[in-house]
Short mmCIF file of C-alpha atoms in Angstrom, two decimals:
data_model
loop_
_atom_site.label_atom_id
_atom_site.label_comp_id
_atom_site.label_asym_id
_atom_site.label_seq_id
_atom_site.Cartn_x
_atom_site.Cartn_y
_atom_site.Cartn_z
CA UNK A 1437 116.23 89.25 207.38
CA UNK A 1438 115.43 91.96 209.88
CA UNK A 1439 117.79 95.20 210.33
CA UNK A 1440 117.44 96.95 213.81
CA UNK A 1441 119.27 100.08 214.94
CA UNK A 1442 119.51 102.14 218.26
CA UNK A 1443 119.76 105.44 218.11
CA UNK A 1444 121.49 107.11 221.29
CA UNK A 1445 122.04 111.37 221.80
CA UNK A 1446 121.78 113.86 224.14
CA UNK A 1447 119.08 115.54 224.97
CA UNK A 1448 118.21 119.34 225.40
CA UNK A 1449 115.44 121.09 227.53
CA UNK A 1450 113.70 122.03 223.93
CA UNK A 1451 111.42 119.77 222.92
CA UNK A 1452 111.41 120.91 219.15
CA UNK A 1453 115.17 120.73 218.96
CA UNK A 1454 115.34 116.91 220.90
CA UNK A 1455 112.45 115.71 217.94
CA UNK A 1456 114.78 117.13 215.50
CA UNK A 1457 117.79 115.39 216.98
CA UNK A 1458 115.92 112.30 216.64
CA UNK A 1459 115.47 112.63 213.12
CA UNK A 1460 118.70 114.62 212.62
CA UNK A 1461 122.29 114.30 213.06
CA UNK A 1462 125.07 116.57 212.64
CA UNK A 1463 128.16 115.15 212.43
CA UNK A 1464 132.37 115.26 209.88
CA UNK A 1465 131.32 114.75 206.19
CA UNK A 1466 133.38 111.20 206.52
CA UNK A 1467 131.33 109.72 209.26
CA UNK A 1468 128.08 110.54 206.90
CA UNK A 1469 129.64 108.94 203.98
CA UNK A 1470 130.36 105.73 206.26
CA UNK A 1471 126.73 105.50 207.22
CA UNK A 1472 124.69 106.55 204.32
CA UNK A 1473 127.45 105.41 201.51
CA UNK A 1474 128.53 108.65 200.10
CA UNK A 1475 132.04 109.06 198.67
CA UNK A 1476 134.13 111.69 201.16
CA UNK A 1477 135.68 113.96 198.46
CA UNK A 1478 133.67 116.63 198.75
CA UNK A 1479 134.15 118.41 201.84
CA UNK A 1480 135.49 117.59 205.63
CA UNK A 1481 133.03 120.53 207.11
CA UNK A 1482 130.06 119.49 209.05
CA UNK A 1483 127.26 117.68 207.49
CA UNK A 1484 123.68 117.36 208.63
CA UNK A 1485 122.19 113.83 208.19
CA UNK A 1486 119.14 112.17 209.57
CA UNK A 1487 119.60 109.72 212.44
CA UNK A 1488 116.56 107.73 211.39
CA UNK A 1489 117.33 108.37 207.74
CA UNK A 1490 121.01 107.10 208.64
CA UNK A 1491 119.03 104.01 209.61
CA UNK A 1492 117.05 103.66 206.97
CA UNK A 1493 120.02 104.41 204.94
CA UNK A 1494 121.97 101.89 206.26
CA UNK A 1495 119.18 99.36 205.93
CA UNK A 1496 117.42 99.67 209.14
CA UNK A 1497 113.89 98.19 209.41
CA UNK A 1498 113.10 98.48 213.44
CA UNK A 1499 114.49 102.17 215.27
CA UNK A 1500 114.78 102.62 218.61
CA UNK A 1501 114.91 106.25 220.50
CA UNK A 1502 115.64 106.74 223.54
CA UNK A 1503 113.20 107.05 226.65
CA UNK A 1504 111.16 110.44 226.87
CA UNK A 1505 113.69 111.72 224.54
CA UNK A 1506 111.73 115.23 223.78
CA UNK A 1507 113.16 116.75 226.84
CA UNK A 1508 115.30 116.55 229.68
CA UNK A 1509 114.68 113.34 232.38
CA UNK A 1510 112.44 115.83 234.43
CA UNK A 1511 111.84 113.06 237.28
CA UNK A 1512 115.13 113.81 238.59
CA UNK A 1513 113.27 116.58 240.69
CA UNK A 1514 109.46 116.58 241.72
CA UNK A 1515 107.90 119.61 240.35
CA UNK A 1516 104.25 120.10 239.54
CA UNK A 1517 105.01 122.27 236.59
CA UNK A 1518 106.88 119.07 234.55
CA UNK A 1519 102.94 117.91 234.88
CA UNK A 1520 102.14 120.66 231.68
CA UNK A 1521 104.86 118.83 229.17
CA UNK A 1522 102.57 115.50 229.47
CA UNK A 1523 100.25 115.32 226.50
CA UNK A 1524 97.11 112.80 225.61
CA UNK A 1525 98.26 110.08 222.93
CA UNK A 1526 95.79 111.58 220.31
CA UNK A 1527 96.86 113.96 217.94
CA UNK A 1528 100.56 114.12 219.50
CA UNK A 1529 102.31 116.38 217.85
CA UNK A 1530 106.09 113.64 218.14
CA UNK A 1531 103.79 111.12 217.36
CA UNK A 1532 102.12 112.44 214.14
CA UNK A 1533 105.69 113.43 213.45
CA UNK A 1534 106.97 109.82 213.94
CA UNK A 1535 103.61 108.64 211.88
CA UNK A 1536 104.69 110.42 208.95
CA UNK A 1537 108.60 109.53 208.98
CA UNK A 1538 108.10 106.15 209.79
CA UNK A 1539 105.67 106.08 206.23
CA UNK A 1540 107.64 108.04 204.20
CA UNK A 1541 110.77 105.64 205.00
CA UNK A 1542 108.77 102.30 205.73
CA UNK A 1543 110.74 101.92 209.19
CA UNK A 1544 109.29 100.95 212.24
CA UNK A 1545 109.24 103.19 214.98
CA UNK A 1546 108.67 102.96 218.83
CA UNK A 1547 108.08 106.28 220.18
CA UNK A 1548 108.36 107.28 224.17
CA UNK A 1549 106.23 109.82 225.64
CA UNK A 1550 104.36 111.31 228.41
CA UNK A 1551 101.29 110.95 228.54
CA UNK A 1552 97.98 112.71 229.63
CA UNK A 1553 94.82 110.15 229.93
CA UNK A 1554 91.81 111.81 231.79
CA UNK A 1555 93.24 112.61 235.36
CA UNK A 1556 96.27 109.75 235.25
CA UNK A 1557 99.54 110.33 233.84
CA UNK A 1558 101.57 107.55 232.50
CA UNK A 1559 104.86 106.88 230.92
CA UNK A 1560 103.93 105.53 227.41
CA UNK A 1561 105.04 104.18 224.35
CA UNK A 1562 102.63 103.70 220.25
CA UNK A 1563 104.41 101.57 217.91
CA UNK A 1564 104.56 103.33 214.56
CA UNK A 1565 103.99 100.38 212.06
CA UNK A 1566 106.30 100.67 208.57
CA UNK A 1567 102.95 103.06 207.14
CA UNK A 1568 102.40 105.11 209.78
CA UNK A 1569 99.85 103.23 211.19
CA UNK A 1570 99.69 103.75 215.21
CA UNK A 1571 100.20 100.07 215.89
CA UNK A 1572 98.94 100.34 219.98
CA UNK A 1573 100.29 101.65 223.35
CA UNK A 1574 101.97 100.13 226.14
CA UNK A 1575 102.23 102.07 229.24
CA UNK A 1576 105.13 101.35 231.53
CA UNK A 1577 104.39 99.18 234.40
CA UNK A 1578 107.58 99.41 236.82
CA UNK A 1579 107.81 102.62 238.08
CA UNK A 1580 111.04 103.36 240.15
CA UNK A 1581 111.30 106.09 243.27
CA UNK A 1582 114.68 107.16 244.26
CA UNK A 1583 117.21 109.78 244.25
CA UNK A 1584 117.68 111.30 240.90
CA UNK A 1585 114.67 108.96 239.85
CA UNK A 1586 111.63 109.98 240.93
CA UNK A 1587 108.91 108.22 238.45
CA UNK A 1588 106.14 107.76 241.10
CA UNK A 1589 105.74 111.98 241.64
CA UNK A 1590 104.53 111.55 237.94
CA UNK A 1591 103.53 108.17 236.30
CA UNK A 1592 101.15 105.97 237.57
CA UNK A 1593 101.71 102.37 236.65
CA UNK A 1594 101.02 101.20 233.38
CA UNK A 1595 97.90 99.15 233.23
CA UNK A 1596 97.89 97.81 229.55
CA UNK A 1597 99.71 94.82 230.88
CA UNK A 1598 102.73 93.65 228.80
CA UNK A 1599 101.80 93.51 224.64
CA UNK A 1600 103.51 92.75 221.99
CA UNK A 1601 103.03 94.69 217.71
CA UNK A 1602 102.75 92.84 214.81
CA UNK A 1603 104.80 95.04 212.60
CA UNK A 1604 105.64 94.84 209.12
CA UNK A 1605 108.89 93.16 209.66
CA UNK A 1606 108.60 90.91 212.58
CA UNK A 1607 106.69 90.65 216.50
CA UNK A 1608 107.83 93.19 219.00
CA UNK A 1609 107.66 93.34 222.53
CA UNK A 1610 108.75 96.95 224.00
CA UNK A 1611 109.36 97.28 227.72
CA UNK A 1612 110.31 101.08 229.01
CA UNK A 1613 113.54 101.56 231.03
CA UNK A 1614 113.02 100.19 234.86
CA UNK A 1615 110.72 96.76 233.55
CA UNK A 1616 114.42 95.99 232.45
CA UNK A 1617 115.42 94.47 235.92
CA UNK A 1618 112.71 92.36 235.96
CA UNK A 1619 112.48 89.05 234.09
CA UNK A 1620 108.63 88.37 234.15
CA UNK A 1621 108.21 91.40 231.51
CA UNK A 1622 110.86 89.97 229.01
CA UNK A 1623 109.20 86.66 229.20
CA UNK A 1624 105.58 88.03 229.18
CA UNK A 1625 106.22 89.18 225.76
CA UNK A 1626 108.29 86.48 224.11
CA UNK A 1627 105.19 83.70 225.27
CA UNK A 1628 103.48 85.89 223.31
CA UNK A 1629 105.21 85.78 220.36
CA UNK A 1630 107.76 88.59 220.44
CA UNK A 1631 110.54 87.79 217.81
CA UNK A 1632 112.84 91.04 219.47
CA UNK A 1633 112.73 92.68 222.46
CA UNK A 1634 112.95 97.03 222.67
CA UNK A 1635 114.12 98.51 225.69
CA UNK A 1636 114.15 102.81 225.72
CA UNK A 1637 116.08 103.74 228.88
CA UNK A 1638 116.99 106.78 230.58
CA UNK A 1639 119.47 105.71 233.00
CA UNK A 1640 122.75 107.27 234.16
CA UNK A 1641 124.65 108.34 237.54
CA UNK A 1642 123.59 107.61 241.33
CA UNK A 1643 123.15 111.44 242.62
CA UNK A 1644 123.27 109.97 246.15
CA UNK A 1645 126.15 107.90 245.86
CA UNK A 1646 129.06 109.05 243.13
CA UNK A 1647 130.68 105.92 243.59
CA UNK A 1648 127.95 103.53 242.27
CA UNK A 1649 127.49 102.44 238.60
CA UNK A 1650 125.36 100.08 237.69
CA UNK A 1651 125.92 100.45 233.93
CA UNK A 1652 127.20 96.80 233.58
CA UNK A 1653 124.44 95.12 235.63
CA UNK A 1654 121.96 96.67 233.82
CA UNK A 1655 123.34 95.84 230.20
CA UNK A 1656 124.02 92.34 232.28
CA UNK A 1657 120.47 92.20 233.04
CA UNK A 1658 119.51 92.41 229.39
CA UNK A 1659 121.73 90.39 227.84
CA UNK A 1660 120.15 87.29 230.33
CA UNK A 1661 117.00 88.40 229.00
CA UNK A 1662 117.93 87.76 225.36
CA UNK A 1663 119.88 84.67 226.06
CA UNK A 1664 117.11 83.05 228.27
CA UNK A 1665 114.49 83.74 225.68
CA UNK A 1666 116.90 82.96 222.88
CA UNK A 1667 115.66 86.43 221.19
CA UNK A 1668 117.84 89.49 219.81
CA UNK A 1669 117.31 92.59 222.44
CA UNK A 1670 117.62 96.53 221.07
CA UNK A 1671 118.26 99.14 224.45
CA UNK A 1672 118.59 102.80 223.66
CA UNK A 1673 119.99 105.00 226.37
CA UNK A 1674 120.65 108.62 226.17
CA UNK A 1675 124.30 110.41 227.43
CA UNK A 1676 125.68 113.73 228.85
CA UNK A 1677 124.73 116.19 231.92
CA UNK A 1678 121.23 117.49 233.03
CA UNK A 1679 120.33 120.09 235.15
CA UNK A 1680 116.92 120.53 236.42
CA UNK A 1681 115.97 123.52 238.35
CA UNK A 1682 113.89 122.93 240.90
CA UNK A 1683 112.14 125.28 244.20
CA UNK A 1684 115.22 124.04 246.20
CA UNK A 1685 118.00 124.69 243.98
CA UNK A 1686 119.62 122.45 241.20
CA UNK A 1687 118.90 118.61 240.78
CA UNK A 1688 121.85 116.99 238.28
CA UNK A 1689 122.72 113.90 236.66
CA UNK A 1690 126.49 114.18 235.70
CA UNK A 1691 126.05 111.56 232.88
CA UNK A 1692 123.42 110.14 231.30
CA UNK A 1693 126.05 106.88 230.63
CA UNK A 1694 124.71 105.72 227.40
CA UNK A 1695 126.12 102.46 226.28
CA UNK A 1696 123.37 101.73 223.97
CA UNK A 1697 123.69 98.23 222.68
CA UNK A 1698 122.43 94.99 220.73
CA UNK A 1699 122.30 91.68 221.87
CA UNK A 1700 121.76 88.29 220.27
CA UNK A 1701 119.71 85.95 220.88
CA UNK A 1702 122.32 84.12 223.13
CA UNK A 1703 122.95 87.25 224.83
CA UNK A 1704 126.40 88.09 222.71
CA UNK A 1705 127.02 91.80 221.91
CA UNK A 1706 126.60 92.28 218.37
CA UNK A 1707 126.43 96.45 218.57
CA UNK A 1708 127.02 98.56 221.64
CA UNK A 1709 128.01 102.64 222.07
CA UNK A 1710 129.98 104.27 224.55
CA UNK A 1711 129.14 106.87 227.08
CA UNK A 1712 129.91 109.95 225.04
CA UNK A 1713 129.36 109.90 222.08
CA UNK A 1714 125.96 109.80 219.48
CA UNK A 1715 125.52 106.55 217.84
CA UNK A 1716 123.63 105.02 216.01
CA UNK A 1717 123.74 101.19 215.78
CA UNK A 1718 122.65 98.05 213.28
CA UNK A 1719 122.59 94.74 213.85
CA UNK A 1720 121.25 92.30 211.06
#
């Protein structure tokens, strides 16, 4: 029996404060004592708990955060400075973070960053093994360029092809965000053994068009990759308003529209957030 969870948040411009979201949560005394069993008789004031220790708490084995959740989505806007936030994969500061959390609890943990390889830039992902153990790194291979969107200024494509981790608890496929729409990745991974399928996302309003949504064709999209592969699927999307501030004046996304979710192996909703709030989600 395998436990997953999906963590989903808003982020901040601070990358310090966005790790620390990741591993923390503050939220009423009787919401903590829901997830982490603790009887509420103490106190209804605010509580600080762990969003991965929730997790692990609650049982979790597998975690999922978000997509390039140490900072705003900075490819809203093209601007050479967001260049200096990418980092190489060795010696990451999240990572080494991530290393030590995910030993210390014995979770699995994908982590999504940006990363710095020579001259290239890529939009990454190491899967943190149940001791720590930097399991590999898949680099994202569809890269999207649009309004409000605008991967291509910064990423080149992935060229690690689609892999799948042996982890402690089970084979893992990870795909980043955009290789969501397209059903070759999904099924890359699962002929290669992937038992689950983890999709980070950063995904949220249409700047050009306020009238388009395409929140339910995208959680559409995954739930036909989990029933045509007849494998569970974990996607973790982050919520609220960002504001980049660009040479040209503000870029926004109104809302991040979360919606975070997990899906059975027949495609069924077992676990899905709205588009406010934090969550964190299980699914056995």
């Amino acid at each position: 029996m395998v436990t997953v969870s999906a963590l989903q948040f808003a982020c901040t411009d601070d990358v310090s404060s966005n790790v620390e979201t990741a591993e923390s949560w503050c939220l009423n005394f009787k919401h903590y004592s829901e997830i982490c069993s603790i009887p509420y008789s103490i106190t209804q004031n605010t509580f600080e708990c762990r969003l991965v220790r929730a997790a692990h708490q609650k049982g979790a084995n597998i975690i999922l955060i978000q997509e390039l959740f140490e900072g705003y989505y900075f490819c809203q806007a093209q601007m050479e400075d967001f260049f200096q936030q990418a980092k190489p994969r060795k010696e990451h500061p999240t990572i080494v973070r991530m290393q030590n959390l995910a030993k210390e609890l014995g979770v699995v943990i994908p982590v999504s960053f940006f990363e710095e390889a020579n001259n290239a830039h890529y939009n990454s992902i190491v899967v943190i093994d149940a001791d720590g153990t930097d399991l590999g790194l898949y680099r994202k291979s569809h890269i999207p360029d649009g309004p409000g969107y605008q991967e291509k200024f910064y990423f080149n494509p992935g060229d690690t092809g689609f892999k799948v981790f042996q982890t402690k608890y089970a084979k893992i496929g990870v795909g980043i965000c955009w290789d969501q729409w397209f059903p070759e990745a999904a099924r890359a991974m699962v002929l290669q053994g992937a038992e689950i399928l983890f999709y980070p996302t950063a995904i949220g309003s249409e700047p050009q068009d306020e009238g388009l949504d395409s929140r339910d064709h995208w959680k559409r999209v995954m739930q036909g990759h989990a029933g045509a592969n007849v494998v569970p699927l974990v996607a973790s999307n982050r919520i609220g308003k960002e504001i980049i501030q660009t040479e040209h004046g503000k870029s926004e996304i109104n809302a991040f529209y979360g919606n975070s979710f997990i899906a059975g192996p027949t495609g069924e909703l077992i676990a899905e957030a709205d588009d406010k709030e934090e969550a964190v989600l299980f699914a056995h």
